[in-house]
Coordinates of N, CA and C in Angstrom, one line a residue:
Chain J
N1 N -14.8 2.5 16.0 CA -13.1 1.7 16.0 C -12.1 3.0 15.4
A2 N -10.8 2.7 16.0 CA -10.2 3.2 15.3 C -9.6 3.1 14.0
G3 N -9.1 4.2 13.2 CA -8.5 3.3 11.5 C -8.4 5.0 11.3
V4 N -8.4 4.5 9.9 CA -8.0 5.5 8.8 C -10.0 5.1 8.2
T5 N -10.2 6.6 8.0 CA -11.8 6.5 7.4 C -11.6 7.7 5.8
Q6 N -11.7 7.2 4.9 CA -11.8 8.0 3.7 C -13.2 8.0 3.3
T7 N -13.6 9.5 3.0 CA -15.1 9.7 2.3 C -14.8 10.2 0.9
P8 N -15.3 10.3 -0.3 CA -16.2 9.7 -0.2 C -15.8 7.6 -0.6
K9 N -17.1 7.2 -0.8 CA -15.9 6.1 -1.3 C -16.0 5.3 -2.5
F10 N -16.9 6.2 -3.4 CA -16.8 6.7 -4.6 C -17.5 7.8 -5.3
Q11 N -16.9 8.1 -6.7 CA -17.3 9.6 -7.0 C -17.2 9.4 -8.3
V12 N -18.0 9.9 -8.9 CA -17.7 10.3 -10.8 C -17.8 11.5 -10.9
L13 N -17.0 12.0 -11.6 CA -16.8 13.4 -11.8 C -16.4 13.7 -13.8
K14 N -16.7 15.2 -13.9 CA -16.5 15.4 -15.3 C -15.2 16.2 -15.4
T15 N -14.8 15.8 -16.4 CA -12.9 16.1 -17.0 C -13.4 17.9 -16.5
G16 N -12.4 18.4 -15.3 CA -12.4 19.8 -15.3 C -12.8 20.2 -14.2
Q17 N -13.7 19.0 -13.2 CA -14.0 19.7 -12.2 C -13.4 19.5 -11.0
S18 N -13.4 20.2 -9.5 CA -12.6 19.8 -8.9 C -12.9 19.3 -7.7
M19 N -12.6 18.5 -7.0 CA -12.9 18.1 -5.8 C -11.8 17.4 -4.3
T20 N -12.6 17.6 -3.4 CA -11.2 16.8 -2.3 C -11.9 15.5 -1.8
L21 N -10.6 14.6 -1.7 CA -11.2 13.5 -0.7 C -10.6 13.6 0.3
Q22 N -11.7 13.5 1.4 CA -11.1 13.1 2.6 C -10.2 11.9 3.3
C23 N -9.5 12.3 4.2 CA -8.9 11.1 5.0 C -8.3 11.9 6.6
A24 N -9.2 10.9 7.5 CA -9.3 11.3 9.0 C -8.5 10.2 9.5
Q25 N -7.6 10.2 10.3 CA -7.4 9.1 11.4 C -7.2 9.7 13.0
D26 N -7.6 8.5 13.7 CA -8.0 9.0 15.1 C -7.2 8.5 16.0
M27 N -5.7 7.8 15.5 CA -4.6 6.5 16.3 C -3.4 8.3 16.3
N28 N -3.7 9.2 16.3 CA -2.6 10.3 16.7 C -1.7 10.0 15.7
H29 N -1.6 9.7 14.8 CA -0.2 8.7 13.8 C 0.3 10.8 13.1
E30 N 1.3 10.5 13.1 CA 2.0 12.0 12.9 C 1.9 11.7 11.1
Y31 N 2.1 10.6 10.6 CA 3.0 10.1 9.0 C 1.4 9.9 8.6
M32 N 0.9 10.9 7.2 CA -0.1 10.2 6.6 C 0.8 10.1 5.2
S33 N -0.4 9.9 4.3 CA 0.1 9.6 3.1 C -1.0 9.1 2.3
W34 N -1.0 9.8 0.6 CA -1.9 9.0 -0.3 C -1.3 8.6 -1.2
Y35 N -2.0 7.2 -2.0 CA -1.3 6.3 -3.1 C -2.5 6.4 -3.8
R36 N -2.1 6.1 -5.4 CA -3.1 5.8 -6.2 C -2.7 4.2 -6.6
Q37 N -3.7 3.8 -6.6 CA -3.8 2.2 -7.4 C -4.5 1.8 -8.6
D38 N -3.3 1.7 -9.6 CA -4.0 1.5 -10.9 C -3.2 0.1 -11.5
P39 N -4.5 -0.5 -12.5 CA -3.8 -1.8 -13.0 C -2.5 -2.0 -13.7
G40 N -1.8 -2.5 -13.4 CA -0.6 -3.0 -14.0 C 0.4 -2.1 -13.9
M41 N 0.0 -1.0 -12.3 CA 0.9 0.1 -12.0 C 1.4 0.1 -10.7
G42 N 0.6 -0.7 -9.5 CA 1.2 -1.2 -8.4 C 0.2 0.2 -8.0
L43 N 0.6 0.2 -6.7 CA 0.5 1.4 -5.8 C 1.6 2.3 -5.8
R44 N 1.1 3.6 -5.8 CA 2.1 4.8 -6.2 C 1.6 5.9 -5.3
L45 N 2.9 6.4 -4.8 CA 2.9 7.8 -3.7 C 2.9 8.8 -4.1
I46 N 1.6 9.6 -4.1 CA 1.1 10.5 -4.5 C 1.5 12.0 -3.9
H47 N 1.5 12.1 -2.4 CA 2.0 13.1 -1.3 C 2.0 12.5 -0.1
Y48 N 3.0 13.0 0.5 CA 3.1 12.5 2.2 C 2.9 13.7 3.1
S49 N 3.0 13.6 4.1 CA 2.9 14.3 5.5 C 3.5 14.1 6.7
V50 N 4.8 14.6 7.0 CA 5.0 13.9 8.2 C 5.0 14.7 9.7
G51 N 3.9 15.2 9.7 CA 3.3 16.4 10.4 C 2.4 17.3 10.3
A52 N 1.7 17.7 11.1 CA 0.9 18.8 10.6 C 1.5 20.2 10.3
G53 N 1.5 20.4 9.6 CA 1.7 21.8 8.8 C 2.7 21.4 7.8
I54 N 3.5 20.2 7.6 CA 4.5 19.8 6.9 C 3.8 18.7 5.8
T55 N 4.0 19.1 4.5 CA 3.8 17.7 2.9 C 5.1 18.0 2.4
D56 N 5.2 16.8 1.7 CA 6.4 16.7 0.6 C 5.8 15.8 -0.3
Q57 N 6.1 15.8 -1.8 CA 5.8 15.2 -3.0 C 6.0 14.0 -3.2
G58 N 5.2 12.4 -3.6 CA 5.7 11.5 -3.3 C 6.0 11.6 -5.2
E59 N 5.6 10.1 -5.6 CA 5.9 9.6 -7.1 C 5.7 10.1 -8.1
V60 N 4.3 10.5 -7.9 CA 3.5 11.2 -9.0 C 2.6 11.9 -8.3
P61 N 2.9 13.6 -8.1 CA 2.5 14.4 -7.6 C 1.7 15.4 -8.1
N62 N 1.7 15.0 -9.6 CA 0.9 16.4 -10.8 C -0.4 16.3 -10.5
G63 N -1.1 17.5 -10.5 CA -2.5 17.2 -10.6 C -3.3 17.8 -8.9
Y64 N -2.4 17.2 -8.1 CA -2.5 16.9 -7.0 C -2.3 17.9 -5.7
N65 N -3.3 18.6 -4.9 CA -2.8 19.4 -4.3 C -2.7 18.6 -2.6
V66 N -2.1 18.8 -1.3 CA -2.6 18.7 0.2 C -2.3 19.7 1.0
S67 N -2.8 19.7 1.9 CA -2.6 20.3 3.2 C -3.0 19.5 4.7
R68 N -1.9 20.0 5.4 CA -2.0 19.4 6.9 C -2.5 20.3 8.1
S69 N -3.5 20.8 8.0 CA -3.5 21.7 9.2 C -3.8 20.9 10.5
T70 N -4.0 20.1 10.7 CA -4.2 19.4 11.6 C -3.6 17.6 11.8
T71 N -3.5 17.0 12.7 CA -2.8 15.7 12.8 C -3.6 14.6 12.1
E72 N -5.0 14.8 12.5 CA -6.1 14.0 12.0 C -6.4 13.6 10.7
D73 N -6.5 14.9 10.0 CA -7.1 15.0 8.8 C -5.9 15.4 7.7
F74 N -6.1 14.7 6.6 CA -5.3 15.0 5.0 C -5.8 15.1 4.0
P75 N -6.4 15.9 3.5 CA -7.6 15.9 2.5 C -6.5 16.2 1.1
L76 N -6.9 15.3 0.1 CA -6.1 15.2 -1.3 C -7.0 16.3 -2.1
R77 N -6.7 17.1 -2.6 CA -7.6 18.3 -3.6 C -7.1 17.7 -5.6
L78 N -8.5 17.4 -5.9 CA -8.3 17.2 -7.4 C -8.2 18.7 -8.3
L79 N -7.8 19.2 -8.7 CA -7.6 20.7 -8.7 C -8.4 20.7 -10.1
S80 N -8.0 20.1 -11.2 CA -8.9 20.1 -12.4 C -9.0 18.8 -13.0
A81 N -9.4 17.8 -12.8 CA -10.0 16.4 -13.0 C -9.7 16.3 -14.3
A82 N -8.7 15.4 -15.0 CA -8.3 14.7 -16.2 C -8.8 13.3 -15.9
P83 N -9.0 12.7 -16.9 CA -9.2 11.2 -17.1 C -8.3 10.1 -16.4
S84 N -7.3 10.6 -16.8 CA -5.9 10.2 -16.1 C -5.8 10.3 -15.0
Q85 N -7.1 10.2 -14.0 CA -6.8 10.4 -12.6 C -8.0 9.8 -12.3
T86 N -8.5 8.9 -13.1 CA -9.3 7.6 -12.8 C -8.5 6.5 -12.1
S87 N -9.1 6.2 -10.7 CA -7.8 5.5 -9.9 C -8.6 5.0 -8.9
V88 N -8.4 4.2 -8.0 CA -8.8 4.0 -6.6 C -7.7 4.6 -5.7
Y89 N -8.4 5.5 -5.0 CA -7.3 6.2 -3.9 C -6.8 5.8 -2.6
F90 N -5.8 5.5 -1.9 CA -5.9 5.2 -0.7 C -5.2 6.1 -0.1
C91 N -5.8 6.1 1.4 CA -5.0 7.1 2.6 C -4.3 6.2 3.2
A92 N -3.1 6.3 4.1 CA -2.1 5.9 4.7 C -1.7 6.4 5.8
S93 N -2.0 5.7 7.3 CA -1.0 6.4 8.4 C -0.2 5.7 9.3
S94 N 0.7 6.4 9.7 CA 1.5 5.1 10.5 C 2.0 6.4 11.9
Y95 N 2.5 5.7 13.0 CA 2.9 6.7 14.0 C 3.8 7.7 13.7
S96 N 5.2 7.5 12.8 CA 6.0 8.1 12.3 C 6.6 7.7 10.7
R97 N 7.2 8.4 10.2 CA 7.5 7.9 8.7 C 8.6 6.7 9.1
W98 N 9.0 6.3 10.2 CA 9.7 5.2 10.0 C 8.8 4.2 10.8
S99 N 8.1 3.8 11.1 CA 7.0 2.9 12.0 C 6.4 2.4 11.1
Q100 N 6.6 1.1 11.2 CA 5.5 0.1 10.3 C 4.7 -0.6 11.5
P101 N 3.7 -1.0 11.1 CA 2.9 -0.9 9.5 C 2.0 0.5 9.2
Q102 N 1.9 0.6 8.0 CA 0.9 1.5 7.8 C -0.1 1.1 7.8
H103 N -1.6 1.8 8.5 CA -2.8 1.4 8.3 C -3.3 2.3 7.0
F104 N -4.5 1.3 6.5 CA -4.4 1.8 5.4 C -6.3 1.5 5.2
G105 N -7.0 3.1 4.9 CA -7.9 3.4 4.9 C -8.9 2.3 3.6
D106 N -9.8 2.3 3.7 CA -10.7 1.2 1.8 C -10.8 2.2 1.2
G107 N -10.2 2.7 1.1 CA -10.2 3.4 -0.4 C -11.1 4.6 -1.2
T108 N -11.0 5.1 -2.1 CA -12.1 6.2 -2.9 C -11.5 5.9 -4.4
R109 N -12.4 5.2 -4.9 CA -13.2 4.7 -6.1 C -13.3 5.8 -7.1
L110 N -12.2 6.5 -7.7 CA -13.0 8.0 -8.6 C -12.9 7.2 -9.9
S111 N -13.9 7.9 -11.0 CA -14.0 7.8 -11.8 C -14.1 9.5 -12.8
I112 N -13.2 9.6 -13.8 CA -13.3 10.5 -14.1 C -13.6 10.9 -16.2
L113 N -14.9 11.0 -16.3 CA -15.6 11.3 -17.6 C -14.9 12.4 -18.5
Chain I
K1 N 16.2 3.0 -10.7 CA 14.9 3.1 -9.8 C 14.3 1.7 -9.3
Q2 N 13.7 1.6 -8.1 CA 13.5 0.4 -7.7 C 12.3 -0.2 -8.1
E3 N 12.2 -1.4 -8.8 CA 11.2 -2.3 -9.1 C 10.8 -3.4 -8.4
V4 N 9.2 -3.6 -8.3 CA 9.2 -4.6 -7.8 C 8.4 -5.6 -8.6
T5 N 8.4 -7.0 -8.2 CA 7.7 -7.5 -9.3 C 7.5 -9.3 -8.5
Q6 N 5.9 -9.4 -8.8 CA 5.5 -10.3 -7.9 C 5.0 -11.7 -9.0
I7 N 5.4 -12.5 -8.8 CA 5.2 -13.9 -9.4 C 4.5 -15.0 -8.9
P8 N 3.5 -15.7 -9.2 CA 2.6 -15.5 -10.1 C 1.4 -14.0 -10.3
A9 N 1.0 -13.5 -11.3 CA -0.1 -12.8 -10.9 C -1.3 -13.2 -10.3
A10 N -1.5 -14.1 -10.7 CA -2.6 -14.9 -10.2 C -2.3 -16.4 -10.1
L11 N -3.0 -17.3 -9.1 CA -3.0 -18.3 -8.8 C -4.4 -18.9 -7.8
S12 N -4.8 -20.7 -8.4 CA -5.7 -20.5 -8.1 C -5.6 -22.2 -7.5
V13 N -5.7 -22.7 -6.1 CA -5.4 -23.5 -5.9 C -6.6 -24.2 -4.9
P14 N -6.5 -25.8 -4.4 CA -7.5 -26.3 -3.8 C -7.4 -25.9 -2.4
E15 N -8.1 -25.7 -1.8 CA -8.3 -26.0 0.0 C -7.4 -27.1 0.3
G16 N -6.2 -26.5 1.6 CA -5.5 -27.9 2.0 C -3.8 -27.6 1.6
E17 N -3.9 -26.7 0.3 CA -2.6 -27.1 0.0 C -1.7 -25.9 0.5
N18 N -0.5 -26.4 0.4 CA 0.5 -24.9 0.9 C 1.0 -24.5 -0.4
L19 N 1.4 -23.3 0.0 CA 1.6 -22.3 -1.7 C 2.4 -21.5 -1.1
V20 N 3.4 -20.9 -2.2 CA 4.3 -20.2 -2.1 C 4.0 -19.0 -2.8
L21 N 4.2 -17.6 -2.8 CA 4.3 -16.5 -3.6 C 5.6 -16.0 -3.7
N22 N 5.9 -15.1 -4.5 CA 7.0 -14.7 -5.0 C 7.3 -12.7 -4.8
C23 N 8.2 -12.5 -4.6 CA 8.6 -11.1 -4.9 C 10.1 -11.1 -5.1
S24 N 9.8 -10.2 -6.2 CA 11.8 -9.8 -6.1 C 11.9 -8.5 -6.9
F25 N 12.8 -7.9 -6.2 CA 13.6 -6.1 -5.7 C 14.8 -6.2 -6.8
T26 N 14.6 -4.7 -7.4 CA 16.3 -5.0 -8.7 C 17.0 -3.9 -7.9
D27 N 16.7 -3.4 -6.3 CA 17.6 -2.9 -5.5 C 18.1 -3.6 -4.2
S28 N 18.8 -3.4 -3.8 CA 19.0 -4.4 -2.6 C 18.9 -3.8 -1.5
A29 N 19.2 -2.5 -1.5 CA 19.2 -1.4 -0.6 C 18.3 -1.2 0.1
I30 N 17.6 -1.9 0.6 CA 16.3 -1.6 1.2 C 16.6 -1.6 3.1
Y31 N 15.5 -1.0 3.4 CA 15.5 -0.8 4.9 C 14.3 -2.0 5.5
N32 N 13.3 -2.6 4.2 CA 12.6 -3.6 5.1 C 11.8 -4.0 3.8
L33 N 11.1 -4.9 4.4 CA 10.0 -5.6 3.5 C 8.8 -5.8 3.8
Q34 N 7.6 -5.8 3.4 CA 6.0 -6.0 4.0 C 5.7 -6.6 3.1
W35 N 4.7 -7.5 3.6 CA 3.3 -8.2 2.7 C 2.3 -7.7 3.2
F36 N 1.2 -7.7 2.2 CA 0.3 -7.4 2.5 C -0.6 -7.8 1.9
R37 N -2.1 -8.0 2.5 CA -3.6 -8.8 2.4 C -4.3 -7.3 1.8
Q38 N -4.8 -7.7 0.6 CA -6.0 -6.8 0.0 C -7.0 -7.4 -0.6
D39 N -8.4 -7.1 0.5 CA -9.5 -8.1 0.2 C -10.2 -7.0 -0.8
P40 N -11.2 -7.3 -1.9 CA -11.6 -6.5 -2.9 C -12.6 -5.9 -2.1
G41 N -12.4 -4.2 -2.8 CA -12.9 -3.2 -2.6 C -12.7 -2.8 -1.1
K42 N -11.5 -2.9 -0.5 CA -10.6 -2.9 0.9 C -9.6 -2.4 0.9
G43 N -9.3 -1.7 1.8 CA -7.3 -1.5 1.8 C -6.9 -2.7 1.9
L44 N -5.6 -2.1 2.0 CA -4.5 -3.0 2.5 C -4.5 -3.2 4.0
T45 N -3.9 -4.5 4.4 CA -3.9 -5.1 6.1 C -2.3 -5.5 5.8
S46 N -1.7 -5.0 6.7 CA -0.3 -5.4 7.1 C -0.2 -6.9 7.4
L47 N 0.7 -8.2 6.6 CA 0.8 -8.9 7.7 C 1.8 -9.2 8.2
L48 N 3.2 -9.5 7.4 CA 4.3 -9.2 7.9 C 5.3 -8.5 7.4
L49 N 6.2 -8.3 8.5 CA 7.2 -7.0 8.1 C 8.4 -7.7 8.5
I50 N 9.6 -7.8 7.5 CA 10.8 -8.3 7.6 C 11.8 -7.1 7.6
Q51 N 12.4 -7.3 8.7 CA 13.7 -6.0 8.6 C 14.7 -6.4 7.7
S52 N 16.1 -5.6 7.3 CA 16.6 -6.0 6.3 C 17.7 -7.0 7.0
S53 N 17.8 -7.2 8.0 CA 18.7 -7.4 9.0 C 18.1 -9.2 9.4
Q54 N 16.5 -9.3 9.1 CA 16.1 -10.5 9.3 C 16.5 -11.7 7.9
R55 N 15.8 -12.9 8.1 CA 16.0 -13.5 7.0 C 14.3 -13.9 7.2
E56 N 13.6 -14.3 7.8 CA 12.1 -14.4 7.8 C 11.3 -14.0 9.6
Q57 N 10.2 -14.1 8.8 CA 8.9 -13.9 10.2 C 8.1 -14.9 9.9
T58 N 7.4 -15.1 11.1 CA 6.1 -15.9 11.1 C 5.0 -15.3 11.8
S59 N 3.7 -15.9 11.1 CA 2.5 -15.4 12.0 C 1.6 -16.1 11.5
G60 N 1.3 -17.5 12.4 CA 0.2 -18.3 12.4 C 0.8 -19.2 11.3
R61 N -0.5 -19.2 10.1 CA 0.1 -20.1 9.0 C 1.1 -19.3 8.2
L62 N 1.6 -18.0 7.9 CA 2.0 -17.6 7.2 C 3.5 -17.3 7.9
N63 N 4.6 -17.6 6.8 CA 6.0 -17.2 6.9 C 6.5 -16.6 5.8
A64 N 7.1 -15.4 6.1 CA 7.6 -14.9 4.8 C 9.2 -14.9 5.1
S65 N 9.7 -15.1 4.3 CA 11.7 -14.9 4.2 C 12.2 -13.9 3.4
L66 N 13.4 -13.1 3.5 CA 14.0 -12.7 2.4 C 15.3 -12.8 2.5
D67 N 15.7 -12.6 1.0 CA 17.1 -12.8 0.6 C 17.6 -11.7 0.2
K68 N 18.1 -10.5 0.7 CA 18.1 -9.4 0.9 C 19.1 -9.3 -0.7
S69 N 20.4 -9.8 -0.2 CA 21.2 -9.7 -1.5 C 21.0 -10.4 -3.3
S70 N 19.9 -11.5 -3.0 CA 19.4 -12.1 -4.0 C 18.4 -11.0 -4.6
G71 N 17.7 -10.3 -3.6 CA 16.5 -9.4 -4.0 C 15.2 -10.1 -4.1
R72 N 14.8 -10.8 -3.1 CA 14.0 -12.1 -3.6 C 13.0 -12.3 -2.2
S73 N 12.0 -12.2 -1.7 CA 11.1 -12.5 -0.6 C 9.9 -13.9 -1.1
T74 N 9.7 -14.6 -0.2 CA 8.7 -15.5 -0.4 C 8.0 -15.6 0.8
L75 N 6.5 -15.7 0.1 CA 5.5 -15.6 1.6 C 4.7 -17.2 1.2
Y76 N 5.2 -18.1 2.6 CA 4.4 -19.1 2.4 C 3.6 -19.1 3.1
I77 N 2.0 -19.5 2.9 CA 0.8 -20.2 3.4 C 0.6 -21.2 3.2
A78 N 0.6 -21.8 4.0 CA 0.4 -23.7 5.1 C -1.0 -23.6 5.3
A79 N -1.2 -25.2 4.5 CA -2.7 -25.3 5.0 C -3.7 -24.1 4.1
S80 N -4.0 -23.8 2.9 CA -4.4 -22.8 2.6 C -6.2 -23.1 2.5
Q81 N -6.8 -21.9 3.1 CA -8.4 -22.1 3.4 C -8.8 -21.1 2.6
P82 N -10.3 -21.4 2.2 CA -10.9 -20.3 1.4 C -11.0 -19.0 1.8
G83 N -10.8 -18.7 3.0 CA -10.8 -17.5 3.7 C -9.4 -16.8 3.0
D84 N -8.4 -17.4 2.8 CA -7.1 -17.0 2.1 C -7.3 -16.0 0.9
S85 N -8.5 -16.3 0.4 CA -8.6 -15.6 -0.8 C -8.5 -14.4 -0.8
A86 N -7.9 -13.2 -1.7 CA -7.2 -12.0 -1.6 C -5.9 -12.1 -2.3
T87 N -5.8 -10.5 -2.6 CA -4.4 -10.4 -3.2 C -3.7 -10.2 -2.4
Y88 N -2.3 -10.5 -2.5 CA -1.2 -10.0 -2.0 C -0.4 -9.4 -2.3
L89 N 0.2 -8.2 -1.7 CA 1.1 -7.7 -2.4 C 2.4 -7.2 -1.4
C90 N 3.7 -7.3 -2.0 CA 4.7 -6.9 -1.4 C 5.2 -5.6 -1.7
A91 N 5.9 -4.9 -0.6 CA 6.3 -3.8 -0.9 C 7.7 -3.4 0.4
V92 N 8.6 -3.0 -0.5 CA 10.1 -2.6 0.4 C 9.8 -1.1 0.2
R93 N 10.9 -1.0 1.3 CA 11.1 0.4 1.7 C 12.6 0.6 1.5
P94 N 13.0 1.5 1.0 CA 14.7 1.9 0.6 C 15.2 2.4 1.9
E95 N 16.3 2.2 1.7 CA 17.2 2.8 3.1 C 17.3 3.8 3.4
T96 N 17.2 4.7 2.3 CA 17.4 6.4 2.3 C 16.6 7.0 2.3
S97 N 15.4 6.9 1.5 CA 14.2 7.6 1.4 C 12.9 7.4 2.4
G98 N 13.0 7.0 3.6 CA 11.7 7.3 4.6 C 11.1 5.8 4.4
S99 N 9.6 6.8 4.5 CA 8.8 5.4 4.3 C 8.6 5.8 3.3
R100 N 8.8 6.0 2.5 CA 8.3 5.7 0.5 C 8.5 4.2 0.5
L101 N 7.2 3.6 0.2 CA 7.2 2.3 -0.3 C 7.1 2.0 -2.3
T102 N 7.7 1.2 -2.4 CA 7.6 0.6 -4.1 C 6.8 -0.7 -3.5
F103 N 5.9 -0.6 -4.3 CA 5.4 -2.1 -4.4 C 4.9 -2.7 -5.8
G104 N 4.6 -4.1 -5.4 CA 4.5 -4.9 -6.6 C 3.2 -5.1 -7.0
E105 N 2.9 -5.8 -8.4 CA 2.1 -5.4 -8.4 C 0.2 -6.4 -7.7
G106 N 1.3 -7.3 -7.0 CA 0.2 -8.3 -6.2 C -0.3 -9.7 -7.3
T107 N -0.2 -10.6 -5.9 CA -0.9 -11.9 -6.8 C -2.0 -12.3 -5.8
Q108 N -3.1 -12.2 -7.2 CA -4.4 -12.7 -6.7 C -4.4 -13.9 -6.6
L109 N -4.7 -14.4 -5.3 CA -5.3 -15.7 -5.0 C -6.4 -16.3 -4.5
T110 N -6.7 -17.4 -5.8 CA -8.6 -17.9 -4.9 C -7.9 -19.0 -4.6
V111 N -8.7 -19.8 -3.5 CA -8.4 -20.9 -3.1 C -10.1 -21.8 -3.0
N112 N -10.1 -22.6 -3.6 CA -11.4 -23.6 -4.2 C -11.7 -24.3 -2.7
P113 N -13.0 -24.4 -2.4 CA -13.2 -25.2 -1.1 C -13.4 -26.9 -1.5

């Protein structure tokens, strides 16, 4: 089925470890983004991309890196995990940055010990 | 900075009731407003999108209204069903920052059979 696929669904890390959250979409969407969802904070934009080779920072980019080498994939990298990065991470995509609605993946639940 | 507030935070109703969820935003310079549904452990599903020039949108038993000048939107659910139980989030997109969405924290709805 077409949609946004996120892997893994769950992950536990130790402080200081690094990891990559994967996001792939098969809808040929140009725009992709990463959000984190925290209790009492709602969803906040981390990074986004308007097309292959183009990325930009969102509201809370510190501690995260992204790249967009293909239209389909938009991985999110945690360079040195911190407990404050414990959250649920959602990837979303849409045809363009101005089009709605955005399609969301099912999320990655990340715990940093 | 745009802030989005949703009231109430949680709502429990018996099956069959009509109900209203509220969303307010502090900056009226919005491009559109979107209502999402989030089921436990899942991503967000777009329900209704209202452009800033529109007053309301309808889809089945759902009706969303927008009063841009007062910074308010309501989601009306008619004849609620247990399957409507989920968290409902509203998000606004500003006029000037492209695709960045500002989310409310959501209203957790439980419809009891």
